[in-house]
PDB file of C-alpha atoms in Angstrom:
ATOM      1  CA  UNK A 367       2.878   4.430  21.677  1.00  0.00           C
ATOM      2  CA  UNK A 368       4.079   1.162  23.114  1.00  0.00           C
ATOM      3  CA  UNK A 369       6.201  -0.860  20.735  1.00  0.00           C
ATOM      4  CA  UNK A 370       4.344  -3.970  21.936  1.00  0.00           C
ATOM      5  CA  UNK A 371       2.434  -5.772  19.183  1.00  0.00           C
ATOM      6  CA  UNK A 372      -0.614  -3.933  17.826  1.00  0.00           C
ATOM      7  CA  UNK A 373      -3.834  -5.472  16.651  1.00  0.00           C
ATOM      8  CA  UNK A 374      -4.155  -4.757  12.925  1.00  0.00           C
ATOM      9  CA  UNK A 375      -6.358  -5.679  10.010  1.00  0.00           C
ATOM     10  CA  UNK A 376      -4.780  -7.554   7.133  1.00  0.00           C
ATOM     11  CA  UNK A 377      -5.924  -4.973   4.599  1.00  0.00           C
ATOM     12  CA  UNK A 378      -7.069  -1.399   4.578  1.00  0.00           C
ATOM     13  CA  UNK A 379     -10.829  -1.084   4.651  1.00  0.00           C
ATOM     14  CA  UNK A 380     -11.527   2.153   2.814  1.00  0.00           C
ATOM     15  CA  UNK A 381     -15.263   1.790   3.313  1.00  0.00           C
ATOM     16  CA  UNK A 382     -15.452   1.256   7.056  1.00  0.00           C
ATOM     17  CA  UNK A 383     -18.455  -0.650   8.490  1.00  0.00           C
ATOM     18  CA  UNK A 384     -20.355   1.667  10.778  1.00  0.00           C
ATOM     19  CA  UNK A 385     -23.591  -0.080  11.565  1.00  0.00           C
ATOM     20  CA  UNK A 386     -23.169  -2.781  14.198  1.00  0.00           C
ATOM     21  CA  UNK A 387     -23.304  -1.783  17.858  1.00  0.00           C
ATOM     22  CA  UNK A 388     -20.250  -2.489  20.013  1.00  0.00           C
ATOM     23  CA  UNK A 389     -20.826  -1.080  23.437  1.00  0.00           C
ATOM     24  CA  UNK A 390     -17.996  -1.111  25.915  1.00  0.00           C
ATOM     25  CA  UNK A 391     -18.420  -2.860  29.250  1.00  0.00           C
ATOM     26  CA  UNK A 392     -21.096  -1.282  31.409  1.00  0.00           C
ATOM     27  CA  UNK A 393     -19.306  -0.332  34.591  1.00  0.00           C
ATOM     28  CA  UNK A 394     -20.566  -0.889  38.075  1.00  0.00           C
ATOM     29  CA  UNK A 395     -22.439   2.369  38.340  1.00  0.00           C
ATOM     30  CA  UNK A 396     -26.159   3.101  38.028  1.00  0.00           C
ATOM     31  CA  UNK A 397     -27.731   4.800  35.058  1.00  0.00           C
ATOM     32  CA  UNK A 398     -29.404   7.693  36.800  1.00  0.00           C
ATOM     33  CA  UNK A 399     -33.021   8.188  35.845  1.00  0.00           C
ATOM     34  CA  UNK A 400     -33.900  11.858  35.701  1.00  0.00           C
ATOM     35  CA  UNK A 401     -36.632  14.089  34.433  1.00  0.00           C
ATOM     36  CA  UNK A 402     -35.673  16.234  31.480  1.00  0.00           C
ATOM     37  CA  UNK A 403     -35.884  19.976  32.277  1.00  0.00           C
ATOM     38  CA  UNK A 404     -36.126  20.650  28.548  1.00  0.00           C
ATOM     39  CA  UNK A 405     -39.476  18.857  28.525  1.00  0.00           C
ATOM     40  CA  UNK A 406     -40.569  19.817  32.029  1.00  0.00           C
ATOM     41  CA  UNK A 407     -39.225  23.265  33.020  1.00  0.00           C
ATOM     42  CA  UNK A 408     -40.590  22.806  36.532  1.00  0.00           C
ATOM     43  CA  UNK A 409     -37.778  20.304  37.201  1.00  0.00           C
ATOM     44  CA  UNK A 410     -35.054  22.879  36.582  1.00  0.00           C
ATOM     45  CA  UNK A 411     -33.022  23.649  39.685  1.00  0.00           C
ATOM     46  CA  UNK A 412     -29.927  25.727  40.420  1.00  0.00           C
ATOM     47  CA  UNK A 413     -26.770  23.930  39.334  1.00  0.00           C
ATOM     48  CA  UNK A 414     -23.596  24.360  41.359  1.00  0.00           C
ATOM     49  CA  UNK A 415     -20.191  23.129  40.252  1.00  0.00           C
ATOM     50  CA  UNK A 416     -17.047  23.816  42.224  1.00  0.00           C
ATOM     51  CA  UNK A 417     -18.591  26.825  43.964  1.00  0.00           C
ATOM     52  CA  UNK A 418     -19.979  28.395  40.781  1.00  0.00           C
ATOM     53  CA  UNK A 419     -23.739  28.616  40.338  1.00  0.00           C
ATOM     54  CA  UNK A 420     -25.989  28.565  37.271  1.00  0.00           C
ATOM     55  CA  UNK A 421     -29.761  28.919  37.030  1.00  0.00           C
ATOM     56  CA  UNK A 422     -29.906  25.303  35.870  1.00  0.00           C
ATOM     57  CA  UNK A 423     -27.705  22.513  34.552  1.00  0.00           C
ATOM     58  CA  UNK A 424     -29.011  23.395  31.086  1.00  0.00           C
ATOM     59  CA  UNK A 425     -27.588  26.899  31.486  1.00  0.00           C
ATOM     60  CA  UNK A 426     -24.235  25.392  32.497  1.00  0.00           C
ATOM     61  CA  UNK A 427     -24.221  23.184  29.398  1.00  0.00           C
ATOM     62  CA  UNK A 428     -25.195  26.079  27.146  1.00  0.00           C
ATOM     63  CA  UNK A 429     -22.414  28.213  28.649  1.00  0.00           C
ATOM     64  CA  UNK A 430     -19.903  25.859  27.005  1.00  0.00           C
ATOM     65  CA  UNK A 431     -18.384  24.646  30.252  1.00  0.00           C
ATOM     66  CA  UNK A 432     -18.797  20.916  29.618  1.00  0.00           C
ATOM     67  CA  UNK A 433     -16.166  20.718  26.863  1.00  0.00           C
ATOM     68  CA  UNK A 434     -14.174  23.367  25.044  1.00  0.00           C
ATOM     69  CA  UNK A 435     -12.692  21.187  22.316  1.00  0.00           C
ATOM     70  CA  UNK A 436     -12.758  23.364  19.223  1.00  0.00           C
ATOM     71  CA  UNK A 437     -15.747  22.933  16.883  1.00  0.00           C
ATOM     72  CA  UNK A 438     -15.143  21.436  13.440  1.00  0.00           C
ATOM     73  CA  UNK A 439     -17.409  22.907  10.785  1.00  0.00           C
ATOM     74  CA  UNK A 440     -18.872  20.914   7.913  1.00  0.00           C
ATOM     75  CA  UNK A 441     -16.296  22.096   5.384  1.00  0.00           C
ATOM     76  CA  UNK A 442     -13.330  21.088   7.533  1.00  0.00           C
ATOM     77  CA  UNK A 443     -14.994  17.810   8.526  1.00  0.00           C
ATOM     78  CA  UNK A 444     -15.429  16.837   4.875  1.00  0.00           C
ATOM     79  CA  UNK A 445     -11.796  17.681   4.124  1.00  0.00           C
ATOM     80  CA  UNK A 446     -10.679  15.520   7.049  1.00  0.00           C
ATOM     81  CA  UNK A 447     -12.779  12.602   5.787  1.00  0.00           C
ATOM     82  CA  UNK A 448     -11.230  12.882   2.337  1.00  0.00           C
ATOM     83  CA  UNK A 449      -7.719  13.118   3.760  1.00  0.00           C
ATOM     84  CA  UNK A 450      -8.192  10.085   6.004  1.00  0.00           C
ATOM     85  CA  UNK A 451      -9.423   7.948   3.127  1.00  0.00           C
ATOM     86  CA  UNK A 452      -6.494   9.128   0.995  1.00  0.00           C
ATOM     87  CA  UNK A 453      -3.944   8.401   3.735  1.00  0.00           C
ATOM     88  CA  UNK A 454      -5.408   4.970   4.448  1.00  0.00           C
ATOM     89  CA  UNK A 455      -5.286   4.078   0.768  1.00  0.00           C
ATOM     90  CA  UNK A 456      -1.719   5.350   0.480  1.00  0.00           C
ATOM     91  CA  UNK A 457      -0.557   3.458   3.554  1.00  0.00           C
ATOM     92  CA  UNK A 458      -2.292   0.227   2.624  1.00  0.00           C
ATOM     93  CA  UNK A 459       0.806  -0.963   0.842  1.00  0.00           C
ATOM     94  CA  UNK A 460       3.061  -0.274   3.812  1.00  0.00           C
ATOM     95  CA  UNK A 461       1.079  -1.265   6.894  1.00  0.00           C
ATOM     96  CA  UNK A 462      -2.397  -2.306   7.871  1.00  0.00           C
ATOM     97  CA  UNK A 463      -5.129  -0.472   9.711  1.00  0.00           C
ATOM     98  CA  UNK A 464      -4.320  -0.233  13.408  1.00  0.00           C
ATOM     99  CA  UNK A 465      -7.274  -1.554  15.387  1.00  0.00           C
ATOM    100  CA  UNK A 466      -5.871  -1.321  18.898  1.00  0.00           C
ATOM    101  CA  UNK A 467      -2.762  -1.348  21.015  1.00  0.00           C
ATOM    102  CA  UNK A 468      -1.137   0.244  24.036  1.00  0.00           C
ATOM    103  CA  UNK A 469      -0.933   4.026  24.165  1.00  0.00           C
ATOM    104  CA  UNK A 470       1.783   5.481  26.367  1.00  0.00           C
ATOM    105  CA  UNK A 471       0.478   8.227  28.659  1.00  0.00           C
ATOM    106  CA  UNK A 472       2.378  11.140  30.158  1.00  0.00           C
ATOM    107  CA  UNK A 473       0.448  12.771  32.998  1.00  0.00           C
ATOM    108  CA  UNK A 474       1.232  16.365  33.951  1.00  0.00           C
ATOM    109  CA  UNK A 475      -0.233  17.485  37.282  1.00  0.00           C
ATOM    110  CA  UNK A 476      -0.220  21.277  37.347  1.00  0.00           C
ATOM    111  CA  UNK A 477      -0.931  22.764  40.766  1.00  0.00           C
ATOM    112  CA  UNK A 478      -0.556  25.933  42.812  1.00  0.00           C
ATOM    113  CA  UNK A 479       0.887  24.167  45.846  1.00  0.00           C
ATOM    114  CA  UNK A 480       0.760  20.916  47.776  1.00  0.00           C
ATOM    115  CA  UNK A 481      -2.460  19.130  48.617  1.00  0.00           C
ATOM    116  CA  UNK A 482      -5.594  18.204  46.669  1.00  0.00           C
ATOM    117  CA  UNK A 483      -7.178  21.600  47.381  1.00  0.00           C
ATOM    118  CA  UNK A 484      -4.390  23.116  45.300  1.00  0.00           C
ATOM    119  CA  UNK A 485      -4.779  20.658  42.437  1.00  0.00           C
ATOM    120  CA  UNK A 486      -1.932  18.385  43.502  1.00  0.00           C
ATOM    121  CA  UNK A 487      -3.883  15.171  42.920  1.00  0.00           C
ATOM    122  CA  UNK A 488      -2.261  12.038  44.372  1.00  0.00           C
ATOM    123  CA  UNK A 489      -0.935   9.124  42.356  1.00  0.00           C
ATOM    124  CA  UNK A 490      -3.933   7.083  43.487  1.00  0.00           C
ATOM    125  CA  UNK A 491      -6.320   9.392  41.625  1.00  0.00           C
ATOM    126  CA  UNK A 492      -4.129   9.324  38.530  1.00  0.00           C
ATOM    127  CA  UNK A 493      -4.166   5.519  38.646  1.00  0.00           C
ATOM    128  CA  UNK A 494      -7.943   5.525  39.093  1.00  0.00           C
ATOM    129  CA  UNK A 495      -8.311   7.793  36.069  1.00  0.00           C
ATOM    130  CA  UNK A 496      -6.273   5.481  33.887  1.00  0.00           C
ATOM    131  CA  UNK A 497      -8.371   2.547  35.108  1.00  0.00           C
ATOM    132  CA  UNK A 498     -11.511   4.422  34.009  1.00  0.00           C
ATOM    133  CA  UNK A 499      -9.990   5.019  30.575  1.00  0.00           C
ATOM    134  CA  UNK A 500      -9.061   1.369  30.214  1.00  0.00           C
ATOM    135  CA  UNK A 501     -12.552   0.243  31.244  1.00  0.00           C
ATOM    136  CA  UNK A 502     -14.055   2.549  28.622  1.00  0.00           C
ATOM    137  CA  UNK A 503     -11.728   1.684  25.724  1.00  0.00           C
ATOM    138  CA  UNK A 504     -10.935  -1.993  26.284  1.00  0.00           C
ATOM    139  CA  UNK A 505     -13.775  -3.211  24.042  1.00  0.00           C
ATOM    140  CA  UNK A 506     -12.291  -1.094  21.250  1.00  0.00           C
ATOM    141  CA  UNK A 507      -8.898  -2.747  21.675  1.00  0.00           C
ATOM    142  CA  UNK A 508      -7.086   0.206  23.236  1.00  0.00           C
ATOM    143  CA  UNK A 509      -5.087   0.195  26.473  1.00  0.00           C
ATOM    144  CA  UNK A 510      -3.507   3.159  28.246  1.00  0.00           C
ATOM    145  CA  UNK A 511      -0.253   2.806  30.149  1.00  0.00           C
ATOM    146  CA  UNK A 512       1.218   5.578  32.300  1.00  0.00           C
ATOM    147  CA  UNK A 513       4.892   6.089  31.499  1.00  0.00           C
ATOM    148  CA  UNK A 514       5.413   8.996  33.886  1.00  0.00           C
ATOM    149  CA  UNK A 515       3.635  11.500  36.113  1.00  0.00           C
ATOM    150  CA  UNK A 516       5.247  14.861  36.747  1.00  0.00           C
ATOM    151  CA  UNK A 517       4.151  17.681  39.034  1.00  0.00           C
ATOM    152  CA  UNK A 518       4.556  21.381  38.356  1.00  0.00           C
ATOM    153  CA  UNK A 519       3.693  24.241  40.694  1.00  0.00           C
ATOM    154  CA  UNK A 520       2.776  27.233  38.550  1.00  0.00           C
ATOM    155  CA  UNK A 521      -0.144  29.502  39.454  1.00  0.00           C
ATOM    156  CA  UNK A 522      -0.451  30.889  35.917  1.00  0.00           C
ATOM    157  CA  UNK A 523      -0.524  27.509  34.171  1.00  0.00           C
ATOM    158  CA  UNK A 524      -2.877  26.254  36.876  1.00  0.00           C
ATOM    159  CA  UNK A 525      -5.768  28.351  35.514  1.00  0.00           C
ATOM    160  CA  UNK A 526      -4.952  27.960  31.809  1.00  0.00           C
ATOM    161  CA  UNK A 527      -7.682  28.351  29.195  1.00  0.00           C
ATOM    162  CA  UNK A 528      -7.849  27.063  25.598  1.00  0.00           C
ATOM    163  CA  UNK A 529      -5.477  28.898  23.276  1.00  0.00           C
ATOM    164  CA  UNK A 530      -3.965  30.994  26.051  1.00  0.00           C
ATOM    165  CA  UNK A 531      -0.301  31.803  26.480  1.00  0.00           C
ATOM    166  CA  UNK A 532      -0.431  29.792  29.707  1.00  0.00           C
ATOM    167  CA  UNK A 533      -1.551  26.697  27.812  1.00  0.00           C
ATOM    168  CA  UNK A 534       1.108  27.151  25.141  1.00  0.00           C
ATOM    169  CA  UNK A 535       3.875  27.661  27.683  1.00  0.00           C
ATOM    170  CA  UNK A 536       2.802  24.711  29.832  1.00  0.00           C
ATOM    171  CA  UNK A 537       2.631  22.330  26.888  1.00  0.00           C
ATOM    172  CA  UNK A 538       5.908  23.566  25.400  1.00  0.00           C
ATOM    173  CA  UNK A 539       7.634  22.836  28.684  1.00  0.00           C
ATOM    174  CA  UNK A 540       5.934  19.590  29.645  1.00  0.00           C
ATOM    175  CA  UNK A 541       4.815  17.641  26.580  1.00  0.00           C
ATOM    176  CA  UNK A 542       6.551  14.317  25.930  1.00  0.00           C
ATOM    177  CA  UNK A 543       6.516  11.663  23.206  1.00  0.00           C
ATOM    178  CA  UNK A 544       5.267  11.736  19.646  1.00  0.00           C
ATOM    179  CA  UNK A 545       1.907  11.727  17.839  1.00  0.00           C
ATOM    180  CA  UNK A 546       0.811   8.345  19.181  1.00  0.00           C
ATOM    181  CA  UNK A 547       1.588   9.199  22.819  1.00  0.00           C
ATOM    182  CA  UNK A 548      -1.122  10.756  24.985  1.00  0.00           C
ATOM    183  CA  UNK A 549      -0.332  13.746  27.186  1.00  0.00           C
ATOM    184  CA  UNK A 550      -2.906  14.514  29.890  1.00  0.00           C
ATOM    185  CA  UNK A 551      -2.729  17.801  31.787  1.00  0.00           C
ATOM    186  CA  UNK A 552      -4.694  18.283  35.016  1.00  0.00           C
ATOM    187  CA  UNK A 553      -5.256  21.759  36.446  1.00  0.00           C
ATOM    188  CA  UNK A 554      -7.906  24.092  37.848  1.00  0.00           C
ATOM    189  CA  UNK A 555      -8.639  25.297  34.318  1.00  0.00           C
ATOM    190  CA  UNK A 556     -10.428  28.620  33.870  1.00  0.00           C
ATOM    191  CA  UNK A 557     -13.735  29.709  32.319  1.00  0.00           C
ATOM    192  CA  UNK A 558     -15.624  27.102  34.397  1.00  0.00           C
ATOM    193  CA  UNK A 559     -14.460  24.403  31.952  1.00  0.00           C
ATOM    194  CA  UNK A 560     -14.237  20.674  32.512  1.00  0.00           C
ATOM    195  CA  UNK A 561     -11.794  19.991  29.702  1.00  0.00           C
ATOM    196  CA  UNK A 562     -10.715  20.134  26.083  1.00  0.00           C
ATOM    197  CA  UNK A 563      -8.605  18.161  23.623  1.00  0.00           C
ATOM    198  CA  UNK A 564      -6.986  18.282  20.218  1.00  0.00           C
ATOM    199  CA  UNK A 565      -7.968  16.104  17.248  1.00  0.00           C
ATOM    200  CA  UNK A 566      -5.591  13.720  15.446  1.00  0.00           C
ATOM    201  CA  UNK A 567      -5.791  15.924  12.345  1.00  0.00           C
ATOM    202  CA  UNK A 568      -4.428  18.868  14.390  1.00  0.00           C
ATOM    203  CA  UNK A 569      -1.116  17.203  15.187  1.00  0.00           C
ATOM    204  CA  UNK A 570       0.821  17.943  12.012  1.00  0.00           C
ATOM    205  CA  UNK A 571       0.323  21.705  12.193  1.00  0.00           C
ATOM    206  CA  UNK A 572       0.651  22.017  15.968  1.00  0.00           C
ATOM    207  CA  UNK A 573       2.417  19.040  17.581  1.00  0.00           C
ATOM    208  CA  UNK A 574       3.249  20.788  20.861  1.00  0.00           C
ATOM    209  CA  UNK A 575      -0.424  21.575  21.433  1.00  0.00           C
ATOM    210  CA  UNK A 576      -1.447  17.921  21.137  1.00  0.00           C
ATOM    211  CA  UNK A 577      -3.133  16.335  24.135  1.00  0.00           C
ATOM    212  CA  UNK A 578      -5.955  16.475  26.659  1.00  0.00           C
ATOM    213  CA  UNK A 579      -6.562  19.017  29.435  1.00  0.00           C
ATOM    214  CA  UNK A 580      -8.996  18.247  32.265  1.00  0.00           C
ATOM    215  CA  UNK A 581     -10.199  19.865  35.459  1.00  0.00           C
ATOM    216  CA  UNK A 582      -8.284  18.184  38.266  1.00  0.00           C
ATOM    217  CA  UNK A 583     -11.442  17.662  40.342  1.00  0.00           C
ATOM    218  CA  UNK A 584     -13.079  15.679  37.506  1.00  0.00           C
ATOM    219  CA  UNK A 585     -10.754  12.755  38.213  1.00  0.00           C
ATOM    220  CA  UNK A 586     -12.359   9.798  40.014  1.00  0.00           C
ATOM    221  CA  UNK A 587     -13.098  10.777  43.608  1.00  0.00           C
ATOM    222  CA  UNK A 588     -12.811  14.495  42.856  1.00  0.00           C
ATOM    223  CA  UNK A 589     -15.248  17.162  43.957  1.00  0.00           C
ATOM    224  CA  UNK A 590     -16.728  18.140  40.557  1.00  0.00           C
ATOM    225  CA  UNK A 591     -19.969  16.146  40.936  1.00  0.00           C
ATOM    226  CA  UNK A 592     -21.761  14.984  38.803  1.00  0.00           C
ATOM    227  CA  UNK A 593     -18.626  14.980  36.642  1.00  0.00           C
ATOM    228  CA  UNK A 594     -16.251  13.320  39.085  1.00  0.00           C
ATOM    229  CA  UNK A 595     -16.133   9.683  37.990  1.00  0.00           C
ATOM    230  CA  UNK A 596     -13.379  10.231  35.440  1.00  0.00           C
ATOM    231  CA  UNK A 597     -15.390  10.442  32.235  1.00  0.00           C
ATOM    232  CA  UNK A 598     -14.397  13.987  31.389  1.00  0.00           C
ATOM    233  CA  UNK A 599     -11.064  12.412  30.464  1.00  0.00           C
ATOM    234  CA  UNK A 600     -12.852   9.560  28.670  1.00  0.00           C
ATOM    235  CA  UNK A 601     -14.792  12.118  26.617  1.00  0.00           C
ATOM    236  CA  UNK A 602     -11.746  14.258  25.828  1.00  0.00           C
ATOM    237  CA  UNK A 603      -9.612  11.240  24.906  1.00  0.00           C
ATOM    238  CA  UNK A 604     -12.441  10.356  22.499  1.00  0.00           C
ATOM    239  CA  UNK A 605     -11.753  13.662  20.732  1.00  0.00           C
ATOM    240  CA  UNK A 606      -8.011  12.929  20.827  1.00  0.00           C
ATOM    241  CA  UNK A 607      -8.797   9.633  19.086  1.00  0.00           C
ATOM    242  CA  UNK A 608     -10.845  11.444  16.401  1.00  0.00           C
ATOM    243  CA  UNK A 609     -14.450  11.398  17.626  1.00  0.00           C
ATOM    244  CA  UNK A 610     -16.877  14.312  17.446  1.00  0.00           C
ATOM    245  CA  UNK A 611     -19.776  15.013  19.799  1.00  0.00           C
ATOM    246  CA  UNK A 612     -22.820  12.835  19.184  1.00  0.00           C
ATOM    247  CA  UNK A 613     -24.878  15.984  18.660  1.00  0.00           C
ATOM    248  CA  UNK A 614     -22.585  17.520  16.029  1.00  0.00           C
ATOM    249  CA  UNK A 615     -24.673  18.710  13.092  1.00  0.00           C
ATOM    250  CA  UNK A 616     -27.931  18.368  15.014  1.00  0.00           C
ATOM    251  CA  UNK A 617     -30.717  16.491  13.261  1.00  0.00           C
ATOM    252  CA  UNK A 618     -29.380  17.146   9.762  1.00  0.00           C
ATOM    253  CA  UNK A 619     -26.287  16.592   7.666  1.00  0.00           C
ATOM    254  CA  UNK A 620     -23.641  13.996   8.451  1.00  0.00           C
ATOM    255  CA  UNK A 621     -23.692  14.594  12.194  1.00  0.00           C
ATOM    256  CA  UNK A 622     -20.692  13.027  13.935  1.00  0.00           C
ATOM    257  CA  UNK A 623     -19.710  11.005  10.810  1.00  0.00           C
ATOM    258  CA  UNK A 624     -20.630   7.775  12.579  1.00  0.00           C
ATOM    259  CA  UNK A 625     -23.619   5.863  11.232  1.00  0.00           C
ATOM    260  CA  UNK A 626     -24.616   3.998  14.362  1.00  0.00           C
ATOM    261  CA  UNK A 627     -25.010   6.941  16.741  1.00  0.00           C
ATOM    262  CA  UNK A 628     -28.546   8.318  16.502  1.00  0.00           C
ATOM    263  CA  UNK A 629     -28.996  11.927  15.414  1.00  0.00           C
ATOM    264  CA  UNK A 630     -29.248  14.350  18.334  1.00  0.00           C
ATOM    265  CA  UNK A 631     -30.430  17.964  18.095  1.00  0.00           C
ATOM    266  CA  UNK A 632     -28.504  19.279  21.102  1.00  0.00           C
ATOM    267  CA  UNK A 633     -26.348  18.006  23.954  1.00  0.00           C
ATOM    268  CA  UNK A 634     -28.110  16.014  26.643  1.00  0.00           C
ATOM    269  CA  UNK A 635     -27.422  16.586  30.331  1.00  0.00           C
ATOM    270  CA  UNK A 636     -28.303  14.752  33.492  1.00  0.00           C
ATOM    271  CA  UNK A 637     -29.545  11.365  32.320  1.00  0.00           C
ATOM    272  CA  UNK A 638     -32.812  11.979  30.419  1.00  0.00           C
ATOM    273  CA  UNK A 639     -33.884   8.431  29.611  1.00  0.00           C
ATOM    274  CA  UNK A 640     -36.052   8.245  26.506  1.00  0.00           C
ATOM    275  CA  UNK A 641     -34.942  11.613  25.141  1.00  0.00           C
ATOM    276  CA  UNK A 642     -35.582  11.862  21.393  1.00  0.00           C
ATOM    277  CA  UNK A 643     -34.615  15.293  20.110  1.00  0.00           C
ATOM    278  CA  UNK A 644     -34.742  14.236  16.430  1.00  0.00           C
ATOM    279  CA  UNK A 645     -38.118  12.395  16.255  1.00  0.00           C
ATOM    280  CA  UNK A 646     -38.000  12.207  12.470  1.00  0.00           C
ATOM    281  CA  UNK A 647     -34.741  10.268  12.591  1.00  0.00           C
ATOM    282  CA  UNK A 648     -34.340   6.655  13.791  1.00  0.00           C
ATOM    283  CA  UNK A 649     -33.336   5.942  17.350  1.00  0.00           C
ATOM    284  CA  UNK A 650     -33.459   7.768  20.651  1.00  0.00           C
ATOM    285  CA  UNK A 651     -30.685  10.140  21.651  1.00  0.00           C
ATOM    286  CA  UNK A 652     -27.414   8.365  22.569  1.00  0.00           C
ATOM    287  CA  UNK A 653     -27.411   9.627  26.144  1.00  0.00           C
ATOM    288  CA  UNK A 654     -25.238   6.752  27.399  1.00  0.00           C
ATOM    289  CA  UNK A 655     -22.518   7.479  24.862  1.00  0.00           C
ATOM    290  CA  UNK A 656     -19.239   8.897  26.119  1.00  0.00           C
ATOM    291  CA  UNK A 657     -19.352  11.629  23.470  1.00  0.00           C
ATOM    292  CA  UNK A 658     -22.596  13.207  24.706  1.00  0.00           C
ATOM    293  CA  UNK A 659     -22.753  15.691  27.618  1.00  0.00           C
ATOM    294  CA  UNK A 660     -24.619  13.599  30.182  1.00  0.00           C
ATOM    295  CA  UNK A 661     -23.480  13.041  33.761  1.00  0.00           C
ATOM    296  CA  UNK A 662     -20.620  10.606  34.284  1.00  0.00           C
ATOM    297  CA  UNK A 663     -22.978   8.101  35.927  1.00  0.00           C
ATOM    298  CA  UNK A 664     -25.089   7.991  32.766  1.00  0.00           C
ATOM    299  CA  UNK A 665     -22.467   7.232  30.130  1.00  0.00           C
ATOM    300  CA  UNK A 666     -20.829   3.885  29.528  1.00  0.00           C
ATOM    301  CA  UNK A 667     -20.365   3.129  25.833  1.00  0.00           C
ATOM    302  CA  UNK A 668     -18.854   3.697  22.428  1.00  0.00           C
ATOM    303  CA  UNK A 669     -20.388   2.154  19.315  1.00  0.00           C
ATOM    304  CA  UNK A 670     -18.839  -0.079  16.668  1.00  0.00           C
ATOM    305  CA  UNK A 671     -18.849   2.871  14.300  1.00  0.00           C
ATOM    306  CA  UNK A 672     -16.982   5.041  16.784  1.00  0.00           C
ATOM    307  CA  UNK A 673     -14.490   2.206  17.264  1.00  0.00           C
ATOM    308  CA  UNK A 674     -13.911   2.044  13.502  1.00  0.00           C
ATOM    309  CA  UNK A 675     -13.530   5.808  13.289  1.00  0.00           C
ATOM    310  CA  UNK A 676     -10.956   5.865  16.091  1.00  0.00           C
ATOM    311  CA  UNK A 677      -8.958   3.149  14.317  1.00  0.00           C
ATOM    312  CA  UNK A 678      -8.999   5.037  11.018  1.00  0.00           C
ATOM    313  CA  UNK A 679      -8.085   8.405  12.547  1.00  0.00           C
ATOM    314  CA  UNK A 680      -5.305   6.902  14.667  1.00  0.00           C
ATOM    315  CA  UNK A 681      -3.826   5.066  11.692  1.00  0.00           C
ATOM    316  CA  UNK A 682      -4.000   8.105   9.410  1.00  0.00           C
ATOM    317  CA  UNK A 683      -2.680  10.751  11.777  1.00  0.00           C
ATOM    318  CA  UNK A 684      -0.908   9.160  14.760  1.00  0.00           C
ATOM    319  CA  UNK A 685       0.566   5.748  14.029  1.00  0.00           C
ATOM    320  CA  UNK A 686       4.256   5.918  13.186  1.00  0.00           C
ATOM    321  CA  UNK A 687       4.434   9.704  13.422  1.00  0.00           C
TER     322      UNK A 687
END
């Protein structure tokens, strides 16, 4: 993390406010109105992504391809909440809650040869991706600064999957920095995945695994439409900052542990305006939230509660590590 001054609170807030909305800037892209195939099956159509075909976009989502960040069950989630509160209380006497700052980014472009078709994305696309991240996180006080971009030609690493030997070897060789530095790996990842990330709470037990992996063609201007505006990385960095999916826990329980994201039964896709999968809970589904599964053109915000959660998780698990 940059040693430039950080924005901090004067005291630790153990009970974090999670009710006021704090949407990030809506970018210059349309919110795509679309019928919801879940409500009207006649609207379902074949979904094709990077040459692979599914019966529908719903089938693609249900296949797990949108995000392969590991699930956190209720028991682990509760333990993490308790640990964060304990760490924040303990650290209150030494430093304040970090509420923003500059995160150093190390970008690792893994390819199988020269040229975009082989995953060797140009510096211009890397810069565009960082601009998308900064547009998404600026309202939360976070800024991302690329320290270096390296390029590695390795056909095995190029098609890495979560937990594979290829992933472990690539990260062991390439990862840079400490807990508060972000490592982004781009590749033609396998299993028809768009990306995955590690959580802040994972760092202590597996520091070399820390970071974000994304499909190279999901970068802005890539070919992975409708996921080619750069928000796969925005979504995965959200996990890296400590956020869960908006639909975690469905309509019951503590959900994503953020009070101002409406309960959501299942991931949304496309841009189903007016979707309300938990009608007995307040609010419509947060389809414009970066932590849902909607198309890139549909999502443009984090909430105040998500902002507060990112601050708490970063302070507890990343700052000063």
